Amino acid sequence: MTKTASHAPVRKTAANRQPTKRVPKGRDPRVGIVSLGCPKALVDSERILSRLRAQGYEITDSYDGADVVIVNTCGFLNSAKQESLDAIGEAIAENGRVIVTGCMGGNEDSIRSVHPSVLSVTGPQQYESVVEAVNNAVPPKHDPFMDLVPPAGLKLTPRHYAYLKISEGCNHRCTFCIIPSLRGDLASRSARDVLIEAENLAKAGVKELLVISQDTSAYGLDLKHAESTWRGRKVKARMTELCDALSELGIWTRLHYVYPYPHVDEIMPLMAEGKVLPYLDIPFQHASPQVLKAMRRPANQEKVLERLRRWREAVPDLTIRSTFIVGFPGETEDDFNFLLDWLDEAQIDRAGCFKYENVDGATANNLEDHVDEDEKQDRWDRFMETQRQISEAKMERKVGTVVDVLIDEVDEDGAIGRSSADAPEIDGNVFINGDEGASLSPGDVVRVTVEAAEDYDLWGSLAPKQ
């Protein structure tokens, strides 16, 4: 189900009130899904599909083959909202029977004003409401004595990696963000609940867990770090203890959305011991104290530089990924140059950059001195070139080293994988060309001698077995 063009608005008439669909005798009802937005939304889609599969629904990737289509929307940025509306329109045009959920679903009027023919609209995390809407549109044909869902649930990622969501919501009130209004305050899962899911994923063949939330470092704060029992012992709902327990599964654990709270220092020994991948995704957003204050973000970048230095001393192969916003209201040329200087000093390994845009409901919309769009583009270009040069130098230094690589794809030309420095979809790749690459399988973890490098990617061959 690809996203191509929006569909013209449909007037709400009696003819649009679609009856329950009758499924041809002899086959199970089929559901399609279009999942937009971040990995956290992808996990929501996986949970919805797992519940539907347990009721006997088949999952299809074809509009034509679906009896109903779910569109899981993103509502964080206005551009994401438009993409969601376009996706809903395409689903209506191609299928006609559409159920909408996700972050944008929290504002039903904004969806029905454009697409009044949708069958149902629900907000984020409202899994039962989505399942009920599907049941109403296409009743299930479920044999309650048949087990249709594996213990790990259904996944939309490849079999060898999976996102592990440890909490919902966020306690921060950044001026550019509306996540708390969409998903609420921090709500952590118990350590036992997270670890049982992770254990089932490992048993199902997952080789890499990508730990996600809105604020991974704050995990368990709302539970007062309560203990729960897993494998016969007590485990605190706290990031350090959770990571230590996850390491017992013997697979890669990668941490995303980590805020640099003081207790993040405790993760370094786990990384040094190989219990957690030496990778931290930390959303710094900016470096200028004035901009960070306007964002309502911590403005202690000198301390951050010192902590980065200490972390790299403890874990020399540590990879730091981050995201930044340029063109934030009130950002001056001096602020932006401060950011570039800080980026060069911090030597961030992987960085994404966004041009600021207003988001409905965000308090930053009301700030003064909004930056011209052409200036935003110029600053984005300069930021990305600075980061490209940093990455190019770091990649070149890896030539001649040996790295562990998790294989993602294999074809007749070779294999594509990722090192510990590379998260799927957002970072670089490691290419193993020729027959030796073609002989591998997705999910294999192999040792690779790095032979060449470009801005963000590496090329190599299988290292001799020791």
Coordinates of C-alpha atoms in Angstrom, one line a residue:
M1 CA 0.0 0.0 0.0
T2 CA 1.9 3.0 -1.2
K3 CA 1.1 6.6 -0.6
T4 CA 0.7 8.6 -3.8
A5 CA -2.1 11.1 -4.0
S6 CA -5.0 12.3 -1.9
H7 CA -8.6 11.6 -2.8
A8 CA -11.2 14.4 -3.3
P9 CA -13.4 15.0 -0.2
V10 CA -16.6 12.9 -0.1
R11 CA -19.9 14.6 1.0
K12 CA -21.5 12.9 3.9
T13 CA -24.7 11.4 2.7
A14 CA -26.8 8.4 3.6
A15 CA -25.1 6.5 0.7
N16 CA -21.7 6.9 2.6
R17 CA -23.0 5.0 5.6
Q18 CA -21.5 1.7 4.6
P19 CA -23.1 -1.5 6.0
T20 CA -21.2 -4.3 7.5
K21 CA -19.4 -6.1 4.8
R22 CA -20.1 -9.8 4.1
V23 CA -17.0 -11.9 3.5
P24 CA -17.2 -14.6 0.9
K25 CA -17.8 -18.0 2.3
G26 CA -14.7 -20.1 2.8
R27 CA -12.2 -17.3 3.6
D28 CA -11.3 -15.2 6.6
P29 CA -11.9 -11.4 6.7
R30 CA -8.8 -9.4 5.5
V31 CA -7.4 -6.2 7.0
G32 CA -4.8 -3.9 5.5
I33 CA -2.9 -1.3 7.3
V34 CA -1.0 1.9 6.4
S35 CA 1.3 2.8 9.3
L36 CA 2.8 6.4 9.3
G37 CA 5.1 8.2 11.6
C38 CA 7.7 7.1 14.1
P39 CA 8.7 3.7 15.4
K40 CA 6.5 4.2 18.4
A41 CA 3.5 4.4 16.0
L42 CA 4.8 1.3 14.3
V43 CA 4.6 -0.6 17.6
D44 CA 1.0 0.6 18.0
S45 CA 0.2 -0.8 14.5
E46 CA 1.8 -4.1 15.5
R47 CA -0.3 -4.3 18.6
I48 CA -3.5 -3.7 16.7
L49 CA -2.6 -6.3 14.1
S50 CA -1.7 -8.8 16.8
R51 CA -5.2 -8.5 18.4
L52 CA -6.9 -8.7 15.0
R53 CA -4.9 -11.8 14.0
A54 CA -5.9 -13.4 17.3
Q55 CA -9.5 -12.9 16.2
G56 CA -8.9 -14.7 12.9
Y57 CA -8.4 -11.8 10.5
E58 CA -5.9 -12.2 7.7
I59 CA -3.4 -9.4 7.2
T60 CA -2.9 -8.2 3.6
D61 CA -0.6 -5.6 1.9
S62 CA -3.0 -5.1 -1.0
Y63 CA -5.9 -2.5 -1.1
D64 CA -7.7 -4.8 -3.5
G65 CA -7.5 -7.8 -1.1
A66 CA -8.6 -5.9 2.0
D67 CA -12.1 -5.9 3.4
V68 CA -11.2 -2.8 5.4
V69 CA -8.1 -0.6 5.7
I70 CA -6.6 0.9 8.8
V71 CA -4.6 4.1 8.5
N72 CA -2.4 4.8 11.6
T73 CA -1.7 8.6 11.3
C74 CA 1.0 10.9 12.4
G75 CA 0.0 14.4 13.8
F76 CA 3.3 15.8 15.0
L77 CA 4.1 18.2 12.2
N78 CA 1.8 19.9 9.8
S79 CA 3.6 18.2 6.9
A80 CA 3.0 14.9 8.6
K81 CA -0.7 15.7 9.0
Q82 CA -1.0 16.4 5.3
E83 CA 0.8 13.1 4.6
S84 CA -1.8 11.4 6.8
L85 CA -4.7 13.0 5.0
D86 CA -3.2 12.0 1.7
A87 CA -2.8 8.4 2.8
I88 CA -6.4 8.4 4.0
G89 CA -7.6 9.7 0.7
E90 CA -5.6 7.1 -1.2
A91 CA -7.0 4.3 0.9
I92 CA -10.6 5.6 0.3
A93 CA -9.9 5.8 -3.5
E94 CA -8.3 2.4 -3.6
N95 CA -10.5 0.5 -1.2
G96 CA -13.4 2.7 0.1
R97 CA -13.6 1.2 3.6
V98 CA -11.2 3.1 5.9
I99 CA -10.7 3.2 9.7
V100 CA -8.4 6.0 11.0
T101 CA -6.4 5.9 14.2
G102 CA -3.2 7.4 15.6
C103 CA -2.0 10.8 16.7
M104 CA -4.0 12.8 14.2
G105 CA -7.1 10.8 15.2
G106 CA -7.2 12.8 18.4
N107 CA -8.8 15.6 16.3
E108 CA -11.6 13.8 14.6
D109 CA -13.1 17.0 13.0
S110 CA -9.9 17.7 11.1
I111 CA -10.1 14.3 9.5
R112 CA -13.9 14.2 8.8
S113 CA -13.9 17.7 7.4
V114 CA -11.7 16.4 4.5
H115 CA -12.7 12.7 4.5
P116 CA -16.2 12.4 6.0
S117 CA -16.7 8.8 4.6
V118 CA -14.2 7.2 7.0
L119 CA -15.8 4.5 9.1
S120 CA -14.2 5.4 12.4
V121 CA -11.7 7.8 13.9
T122 CA -9.8 7.1 17.2
G123 CA -6.7 8.6 18.9
P124 CA -3.4 7.1 19.7
Q125 CA -3.1 3.9 21.9
Q126 CA -6.9 3.2 21.6
Y127 CA -6.3 -0.3 20.5
E128 CA -9.6 -1.8 21.7
S129 CA -11.6 1.0 19.9
V130 CA -9.8 0.2 16.6
V131 CA -10.4 -3.5 17.0
E132 CA -14.1 -2.8 17.8
A133 CA -14.4 -0.6 14.7
V134 CA -12.9 -3.4 12.5
N135 CA -15.3 -5.9 14.1
N136 CA -18.2 -3.7 13.3
A137 CA -17.1 -3.2 9.7
V138 CA -16.1 -6.8 9.0
P139 CA -17.2 -9.3 11.7
P140 CA -14.5 -11.9 12.6
K141 CA -14.7 -15.6 11.8
H142 CA -12.6 -16.9 14.6
D143 CA -12.2 -20.4 15.9
P144 CA -11.4 -19.7 19.6
F145 CA -9.5 -23.0 19.9
M146 CA -7.0 -22.1 17.2
D147 CA -3.8 -20.2 18.2
L148 CA -3.2 -17.7 15.4
V149 CA -0.7 -15.3 17.1
P150 CA 2.9 -16.2 18.1
P151 CA 3.8 -15.2 21.7
A152 CA 5.9 -12.3 20.3
G153 CA 2.9 -10.9 18.5
L154 CA 2.8 -9.7 14.8
K155 CA 5.6 -7.5 13.6
L156 CA 5.9 -5.0 10.7
T157 CA 9.7 -5.0 10.9
P158 CA 11.9 -7.8 9.4
R159 CA 12.0 -10.9 11.5
H160 CA 15.5 -10.2 12.9
Y161 CA 14.9 -6.9 14.6
A162 CA 12.0 -5.4 16.6
Y163 CA 11.1 -2.2 18.4
L164 CA 10.5 -2.6 22.1
K165 CA 8.4 0.2 23.5
I166 CA 8.9 0.6 27.3
S167 CA 6.6 3.5 28.0
E168 CA 4.1 6.0 26.6
G169 CA 3.8 9.7 27.0
C170 CA 6.2 12.4 28.2
N171 CA 6.6 14.7 31.2
H172 CA 8.6 17.4 29.2
R173 CA 6.8 20.4 27.9
C174 CA 9.1 21.5 25.0
T175 CA 7.6 24.5 23.2
F176 CA 7.8 22.9 19.8
C177 CA 6.2 19.6 20.7
I178 CA 2.6 18.5 21.3
I179 CA 3.3 14.8 22.2
P180 CA 2.1 15.2 25.8
S181 CA -1.3 16.5 24.5
L182 CA -1.5 13.6 22.1
R183 CA -0.2 10.8 24.3
G184 CA -0.3 12.1 27.8
D185 CA 2.3 12.1 30.6
L186 CA 4.9 9.4 31.1
A187 CA 3.3 5.9 31.6
S188 CA 5.8 3.2 32.0
R189 CA 5.3 -0.6 31.6
S190 CA 6.4 -2.9 34.4
A191 CA 9.9 -4.4 34.0
R192 CA 8.3 -7.8 33.9
D193 CA 6.0 -6.9 31.1
V194 CA 8.8 -5.5 29.0
L195 CA 11.1 -8.4 29.7
I196 CA 8.5 -11.0 28.9
E197 CA 7.9 -9.4 25.5
A198 CA 11.6 -9.1 24.9
E199 CA 12.1 -12.8 25.8
N200 CA 9.4 -13.8 23.4
L201 CA 10.9 -11.7 20.6
A202 CA 14.3 -13.4 21.2
K203 CA 12.7 -16.8 21.1
A204 CA 11.0 -15.9 17.8
G205 CA 14.4 -15.2 16.2
V206 CA 14.9 -11.4 16.8
K207 CA 18.6 -10.5 16.9
E208 CA 18.2 -6.8 17.8
L209 CA 15.9 -5.0 20.1
L210 CA 15.5 -1.2 19.6
V211 CA 14.3 0.2 22.9
I212 CA 12.0 3.2 22.3
S213 CA 9.8 5.6 24.2
Q214 CA 9.3 9.3 24.3
D215 CA 11.9 9.5 27.1
T216 CA 13.8 6.3 27.7
S217 CA 16.0 7.7 30.5
A218 CA 12.8 8.5 32.5
Y219 CA 11.6 4.9 32.3
G220 CA 9.9 3.9 35.6
L221 CA 9.9 7.3 37.2
D222 CA 6.1 7.3 37.3
L223 CA 6.2 3.8 38.9
K224 CA 8.7 5.0 41.5
H225 CA 11.0 2.4 39.9
A226 CA 8.8 -0.4 41.3
E227 CA 10.2 -3.9 41.2
S228 CA 8.6 -6.8 39.4
T229 CA 9.5 -10.5 39.1
W230 CA 11.2 -11.9 36.1
R231 CA 13.1 -15.3 35.9
G232 CA 12.7 -15.7 39.6
R233 CA 14.2 -12.4 40.7
K234 CA 13.2 -8.8 41.2
V235 CA 14.0 -6.2 38.5
K236 CA 13.4 -2.5 39.0
A237 CA 11.5 -0.4 36.4
R238 CA 14.6 1.7 35.7
M239 CA 16.7 2.0 32.6
T240 CA 20.0 0.6 34.0
E241 CA 18.4 -2.4 35.6
L242 CA 16.2 -3.1 32.6
C243 CA 19.2 -3.0 30.2
D244 CA 21.2 -5.3 32.5
A245 CA 18.3 -7.8 32.4
L246 CA 17.9 -7.5 28.6
S247 CA 21.5 -8.4 28.2
E248 CA 20.7 -11.9 29.4
L249 CA 18.8 -12.6 26.2
G250 CA 22.1 -12.6 24.2
I251 CA 21.0 -10.3 21.4
W252 CA 21.7 -6.7 20.5
T253 CA 20.1 -4.0 22.6
R254 CA 20.0 -0.5 21.1
L255 CA 18.8 2.6 23.1
H256 CA 16.8 5.4 21.5
Y257 CA 15.4 8.6 22.7
V258 CA 17.8 8.9 25.7
Y259 CA 17.9 12.2 27.6
P260 CA 21.3 12.9 29.2
Y261 CA 20.2 12.6 32.8
P262 CA 23.0 11.9 35.3
H263 CA 22.1 8.2 35.7
V264 CA 22.9 7.6 32.0
D265 CA 26.5 7.4 33.2
E266 CA 25.5 4.0 34.7
I267 CA 25.0 2.6 31.2
M268 CA 28.6 3.0 30.2
P269 CA 29.9 -0.1 32.2
L270 CA 27.2 -2.2 30.5
M271 CA 28.4 -1.0 27.1
A272 CA 32.0 -1.6 28.0
E273 CA 31.1 -5.1 29.0
G274 CA 29.2 -5.7 25.7
K275 CA 25.9 -6.0 27.4
V276 CA 24.3 -3.1 25.5
L277 CA 25.3 -1.8 22.1
P278 CA 27.7 1.2 22.3
Y279 CA 25.1 3.5 20.8
L280 CA 23.0 6.3 22.3
D281 CA 20.3 8.2 20.5
I282 CA 20.1 11.6 22.4
P283 CA 17.8 14.3 21.0
F284 CA 19.9 17.4 21.8
Q285 CA 17.8 19.6 19.4
H286 CA 20.2 22.6 19.6
A287 CA 23.3 23.9 21.4
S288 CA 22.7 27.7 21.8
P289 CA 21.6 28.5 25.4
Q290 CA 19.2 31.1 24.1
V291 CA 17.5 28.7 21.7
L292 CA 17.4 25.9 24.2
K293 CA 15.8 28.2 26.7
A294 CA 13.1 29.2 24.2
M295 CA 12.6 25.5 23.5
R296 CA 12.3 24.8 27.3
R297 CA 15.2 22.3 27.0
P298 CA 18.2 22.0 29.4
A299 CA 20.8 24.6 28.4
N300 CA 24.0 23.1 29.8
Q301 CA 26.0 22.2 26.6
E302 CA 29.4 22.7 28.2
K303 CA 28.5 20.0 30.8
V304 CA 27.3 17.8 27.9
L305 CA 30.6 18.1 26.1
E306 CA 32.4 17.0 29.2
R307 CA 30.1 14.0 29.7
L308 CA 30.6 13.0 26.0
R309 CA 34.3 13.1 26.6
R310 CA 34.1 10.9 29.7
W311 CA 31.7 8.5 28.0
R312 CA 34.1 8.1 25.1
E313 CA 37.0 7.5 27.4
A314 CA 35.0 4.6 29.0
V315 CA 33.6 3.3 25.7
P316 CA 36.0 4.2 22.9
D317 CA 33.7 2.9 20.1
L318 CA 30.6 4.7 21.5
T319 CA 28.3 6.1 18.7
I320 CA 26.3 9.2 19.5
R321 CA 23.2 9.9 17.3
S322 CA 21.1 13.0 17.7
T323 CA 18.5 15.2 16.1
F324 CA 18.6 19.0 15.8
I325 CA 16.2 21.8 14.8
V326 CA 17.4 24.8 12.8
G327 CA 15.4 27.9 12.1
F328 CA 13.6 27.9 15.5
P329 CA 11.8 31.2 16.2
G330 CA 14.4 33.7 17.4
E331 CA 17.4 31.7 16.3
T332 CA 20.0 34.3 15.2
E333 CA 23.0 33.8 12.9
D334 CA 25.2 33.8 16.1
D335 CA 23.0 31.1 17.6
F336 CA 23.3 28.9 14.5
N337 CA 27.1 29.4 14.3
F338 CA 27.3 28.4 18.0
L339 CA 25.5 25.2 17.1
L340 CA 27.9 24.5 14.2
D341 CA 30.9 25.1 16.5
W342 CA 29.4 22.9 19.2
L343 CA 28.6 20.1 16.6
D344 CA 32.3 20.2 15.5
E345 CA 33.5 20.0 19.0
A346 CA 31.1 17.3 20.1
Q347 CA 31.9 15.2 17.0
I348 CA 28.4 13.7 16.9
D349 CA 28.6 10.5 14.9
R350 CA 25.1 10.5 13.4
A351 CA 22.8 13.5 13.2
G352 CA 19.5 14.3 11.7
C353 CA 18.3 17.8 11.2
F354 CA 14.8 19.3 10.8
K355 CA 13.8 22.8 9.6
Y356 CA 11.4 24.2 12.2
E357 CA 7.8 24.4 11.3
N358 CA 4.7 25.4 13.4
V359 CA 2.6 22.6 14.8
D360 CA -1.0 23.2 15.7
G361 CA -1.2 23.6 19.5
A362 CA 2.5 24.1 20.1
T363 CA 3.4 27.2 22.2
A364 CA 6.4 27.9 20.0
N365 CA 4.0 29.1 17.3
N366 CA 3.5 32.3 19.4
L367 CA 7.2 33.2 19.8
E368 CA 8.5 36.3 18.0
D369 CA 11.1 36.5 15.2
H370 CA 10.2 33.5 13.1
V371 CA 13.0 32.7 10.6
D372 CA 12.5 33.1 6.9
E373 CA 12.0 29.8 5.0
D374 CA 15.0 30.5 2.7
E375 CA 17.2 31.1 5.7
K376 CA 16.0 27.9 7.3
Q377 CA 17.0 26.0 4.1
D378 CA 20.4 27.7 4.0
R379 CA 21.0 26.7 7.7
W380 CA 19.9 23.2 7.1
D381 CA 22.3 22.9 4.1
R382 CA 25.2 24.2 6.2
F383 CA 24.4 22.0 9.1
M384 CA 24.2 18.8 7.0
E385 CA 27.4 19.7 5.2
T386 CA 29.2 20.1 8.6
Q387 CA 27.8 16.8 9.7
R388 CA 28.8 15.1 6.5
Q389 CA 32.4 16.2 6.9
I390 CA 32.4 14.9 10.5
S391 CA 30.9 11.5 9.4
E392 CA 33.2 11.2 6.4
A393 CA 36.3 11.5 8.6
K394 CA 34.9 9.1 11.2
M395 CA 34.0 6.5 8.5
E396 CA 37.5 6.8 7.0
R397 CA 39.1 6.0 10.3
K398 CA 37.2 2.6 10.4
V399 CA 38.9 1.4 7.3
G400 CA 41.1 -1.6 8.3
T401 CA 39.1 -2.4 11.4
V402 CA 36.9 -5.4 12.0
V403 CA 33.3 -4.8 13.0
D404 CA 30.3 -7.0 13.9
V405 CA 27.5 -6.7 11.3
L406 CA 23.9 -7.7 11.5
I407 CA 22.7 -8.7 8.0
D408 CA 19.4 -7.0 6.8
E409 CA 19.1 -7.9 3.1
V410 CA 20.7 -10.4 0.7
D411 CA 20.4 -10.8 -3.0
E412 CA 22.6 -12.1 -5.9
D413 CA 24.9 -9.1 -5.7
G414 CA 25.8 -9.5 -2.0
A415 CA 24.5 -8.5 1.4
I416 CA 23.6 -5.2 3.2
G417 CA 23.9 -5.0 6.9
R418 CA 24.5 -2.7 9.9
S419 CA 27.2 -2.4 12.5
S420 CA 26.6 -1.4 16.1
A421 CA 26.9 2.2 15.0
D422 CA 23.9 1.9 12.7
A423 CA 20.2 1.8 13.6
P424 CA 17.8 0.7 10.8
E425 CA 16.3 3.2 8.4
I426 CA 18.1 6.3 9.9
D427 CA 21.8 5.5 9.9
G428 CA 24.4 4.0 7.5
N429 CA 24.9 0.5 6.0
V430 CA 27.7 -2.0 5.6
F431 CA 27.9 -3.6 2.2
I432 CA 29.4 -7.0 1.5
N433 CA 29.6 -7.5 -2.2
G434 CA 30.0 -10.7 -4.2
D435 CA 29.4 -14.4 -3.5
E436 CA 30.4 -14.2 0.1
G437 CA 27.7 -11.6 0.8
A438 CA 25.2 -13.5 -1.3
S439 CA 25.8 -16.6 0.8
L440 CA 24.6 -14.9 4.0
S441 CA 21.0 -14.7 5.3
P442 CA 19.1 -11.9 7.0
G443 CA 19.6 -12.1 10.7
D444 CA 23.2 -13.4 10.5
V445 CA 25.7 -11.6 12.7
V446 CA 29.2 -11.7 11.0
R447 CA 32.6 -10.2 11.4
V448 CA 33.6 -7.9 8.6
T449 CA 36.9 -6.3 7.7
V450 CA 36.2 -2.7 6.6
E451 CA 38.0 -2.0 3.2
A452 CA 36.4 1.2 2.0
A453 CA 34.2 4.1 3.3
E454 CA 32.1 6.9 2.1
D455 CA 30.2 9.7 3.9
Y456 CA 27.9 7.4 5.9
D457 CA 28.5 3.8 4.7
L458 CA 31.1 1.1 4.8
W459 CA 32.2 -1.7 2.4
G460 CA 34.1 -4.8 3.4
S461 CA 34.6 -8.6 3.3
L462 CA 34.1 -11.4 5.8
A463 CA 36.9 -11.5 8.3
P464 CA 38.7 -14.8 8.7
K465 CA 37.2 -16.9 11.5
Q466 CA 39.3 -17.0 14.6

